[in-house]
CSV table of C-alpha atoms in Angstrom, one decimal:
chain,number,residue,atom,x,y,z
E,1,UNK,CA,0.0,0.0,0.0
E,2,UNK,CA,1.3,3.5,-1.1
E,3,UNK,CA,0.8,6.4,1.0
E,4,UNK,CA,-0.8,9.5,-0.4
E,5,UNK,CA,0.7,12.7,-0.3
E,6,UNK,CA,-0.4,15.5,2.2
E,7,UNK,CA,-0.5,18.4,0.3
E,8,UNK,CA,-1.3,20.5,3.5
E,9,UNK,CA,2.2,19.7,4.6
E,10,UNK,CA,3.4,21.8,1.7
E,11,UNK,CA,1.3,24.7,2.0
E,12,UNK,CA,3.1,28.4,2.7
E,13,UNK,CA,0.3,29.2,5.1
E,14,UNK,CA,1.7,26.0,7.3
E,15,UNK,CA,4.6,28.4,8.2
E,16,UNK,CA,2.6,31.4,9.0
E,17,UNK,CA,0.0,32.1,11.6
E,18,UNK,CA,-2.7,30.6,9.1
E,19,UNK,CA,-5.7,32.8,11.1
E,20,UNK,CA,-4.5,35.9,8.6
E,21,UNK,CA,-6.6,34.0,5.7
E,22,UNK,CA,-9.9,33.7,8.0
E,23,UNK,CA,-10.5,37.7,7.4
E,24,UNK,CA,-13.3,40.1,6.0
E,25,UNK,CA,-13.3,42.9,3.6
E,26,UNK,CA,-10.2,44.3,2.4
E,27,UNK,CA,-7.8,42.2,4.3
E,28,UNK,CA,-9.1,39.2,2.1
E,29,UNK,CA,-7.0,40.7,-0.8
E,30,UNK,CA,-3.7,40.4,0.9
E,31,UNK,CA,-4.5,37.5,1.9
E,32,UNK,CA,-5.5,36.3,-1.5
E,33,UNK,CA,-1.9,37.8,-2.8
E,34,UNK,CA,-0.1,35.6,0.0
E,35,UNK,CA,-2.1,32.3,-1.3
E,36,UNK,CA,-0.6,33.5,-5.2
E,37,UNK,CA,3.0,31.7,-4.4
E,38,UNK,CA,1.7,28.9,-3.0
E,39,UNK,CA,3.1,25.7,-4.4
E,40,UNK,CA,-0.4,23.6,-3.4
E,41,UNK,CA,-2.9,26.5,-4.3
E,42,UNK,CA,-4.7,24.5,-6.5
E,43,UNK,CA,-5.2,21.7,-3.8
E,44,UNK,CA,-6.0,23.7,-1.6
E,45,UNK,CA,-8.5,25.4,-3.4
E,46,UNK,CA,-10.4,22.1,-4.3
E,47,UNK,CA,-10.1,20.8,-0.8
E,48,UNK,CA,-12.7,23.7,0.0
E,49,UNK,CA,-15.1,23.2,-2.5
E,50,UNK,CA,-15.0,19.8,-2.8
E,51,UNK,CA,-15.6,19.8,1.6
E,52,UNK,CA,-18.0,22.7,1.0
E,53,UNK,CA,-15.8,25.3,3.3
E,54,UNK,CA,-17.7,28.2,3.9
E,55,UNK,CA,-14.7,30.5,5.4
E,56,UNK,CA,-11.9,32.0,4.6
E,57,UNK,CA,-9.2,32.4,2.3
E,58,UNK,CA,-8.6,28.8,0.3
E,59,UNK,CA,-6.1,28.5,-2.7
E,60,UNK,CA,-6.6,32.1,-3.2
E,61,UNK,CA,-10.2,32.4,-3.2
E,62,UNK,CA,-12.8,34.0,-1.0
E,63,UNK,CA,-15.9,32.5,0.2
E,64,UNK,CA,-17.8,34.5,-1.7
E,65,UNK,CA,-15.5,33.9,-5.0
E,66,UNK,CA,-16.0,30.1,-3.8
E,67,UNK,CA,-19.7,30.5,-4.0
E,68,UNK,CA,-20.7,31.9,-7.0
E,69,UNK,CA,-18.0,29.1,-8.6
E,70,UNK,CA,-19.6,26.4,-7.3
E,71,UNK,CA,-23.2,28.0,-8.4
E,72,UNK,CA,-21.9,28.3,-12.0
E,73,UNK,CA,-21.0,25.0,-12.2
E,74,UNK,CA,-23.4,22.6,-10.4
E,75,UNK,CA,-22.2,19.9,-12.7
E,76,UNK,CA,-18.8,19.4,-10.7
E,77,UNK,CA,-18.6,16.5,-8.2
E,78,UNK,CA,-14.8,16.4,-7.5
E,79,UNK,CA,-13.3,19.6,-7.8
E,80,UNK,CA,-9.5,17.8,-6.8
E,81,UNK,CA,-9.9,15.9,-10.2
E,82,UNK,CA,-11.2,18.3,-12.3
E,83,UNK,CA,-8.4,21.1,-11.4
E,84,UNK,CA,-5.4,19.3,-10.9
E,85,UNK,CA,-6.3,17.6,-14.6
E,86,UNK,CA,-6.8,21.2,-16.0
E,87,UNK,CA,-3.5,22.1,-14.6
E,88,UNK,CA,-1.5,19.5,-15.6
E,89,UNK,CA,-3.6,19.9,-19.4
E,90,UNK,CA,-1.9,23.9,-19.1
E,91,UNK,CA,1.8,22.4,-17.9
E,92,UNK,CA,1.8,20.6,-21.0
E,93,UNK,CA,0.3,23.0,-23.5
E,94,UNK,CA,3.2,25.3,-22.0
E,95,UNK,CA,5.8,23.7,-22.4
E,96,UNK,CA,5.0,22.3,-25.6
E,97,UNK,CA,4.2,26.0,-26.5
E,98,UNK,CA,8.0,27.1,-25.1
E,99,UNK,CA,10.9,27.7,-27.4
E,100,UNK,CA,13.7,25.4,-28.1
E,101,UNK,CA,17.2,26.6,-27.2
């Protein structure tokens, strides 16, 4: 049996006093800026809508910006799947897209 990896172990907010991304009104901003050089944002971010968080900050979205996601598409039952495929689909196009040296 393999483990799975824990992306929460990887998150930048692991290393800071992660309460500064449970905030209202303008603070969420910063907050959203500290979640943009996060190596797991994308984990992160599908962790709370797939669990249906209702607060905070997650992978650099509010709960409001989390809402009106999940209203516009209904039709989404893992989000983990869906956006780490859609990454990985932009990695590739990427670097086949890069120039060769």
């Amino acid at each position: 049996m393999t483990e799975q990896w824990n992306w929460r172990g990887a998150a930048k907010c692991g290393t800071t006093d992660a309460e500064d991304l449970f905030v209202v009104g303008a603070q969420q901003r910063e907050a959203k800026l500290f979640c943009r050089t996060c190596p797991v944002r994308t984990e992160c971010l599908a962790h709370a809508l797939d669990e249906g968080i209702e607060f905070g900050v997650w992978g650099g979205m509010t709960e409001r910006e989390r809402r009106a996601l999940l209203r516009r598409r209904p039709d989404v039952d893992n989000w983990m799947d869906l956006l780490t495929d859609a990454r990985t689909v932009h990695f590739r196009r990427e670097t086949a897209d890069a120039p060769r040296p």
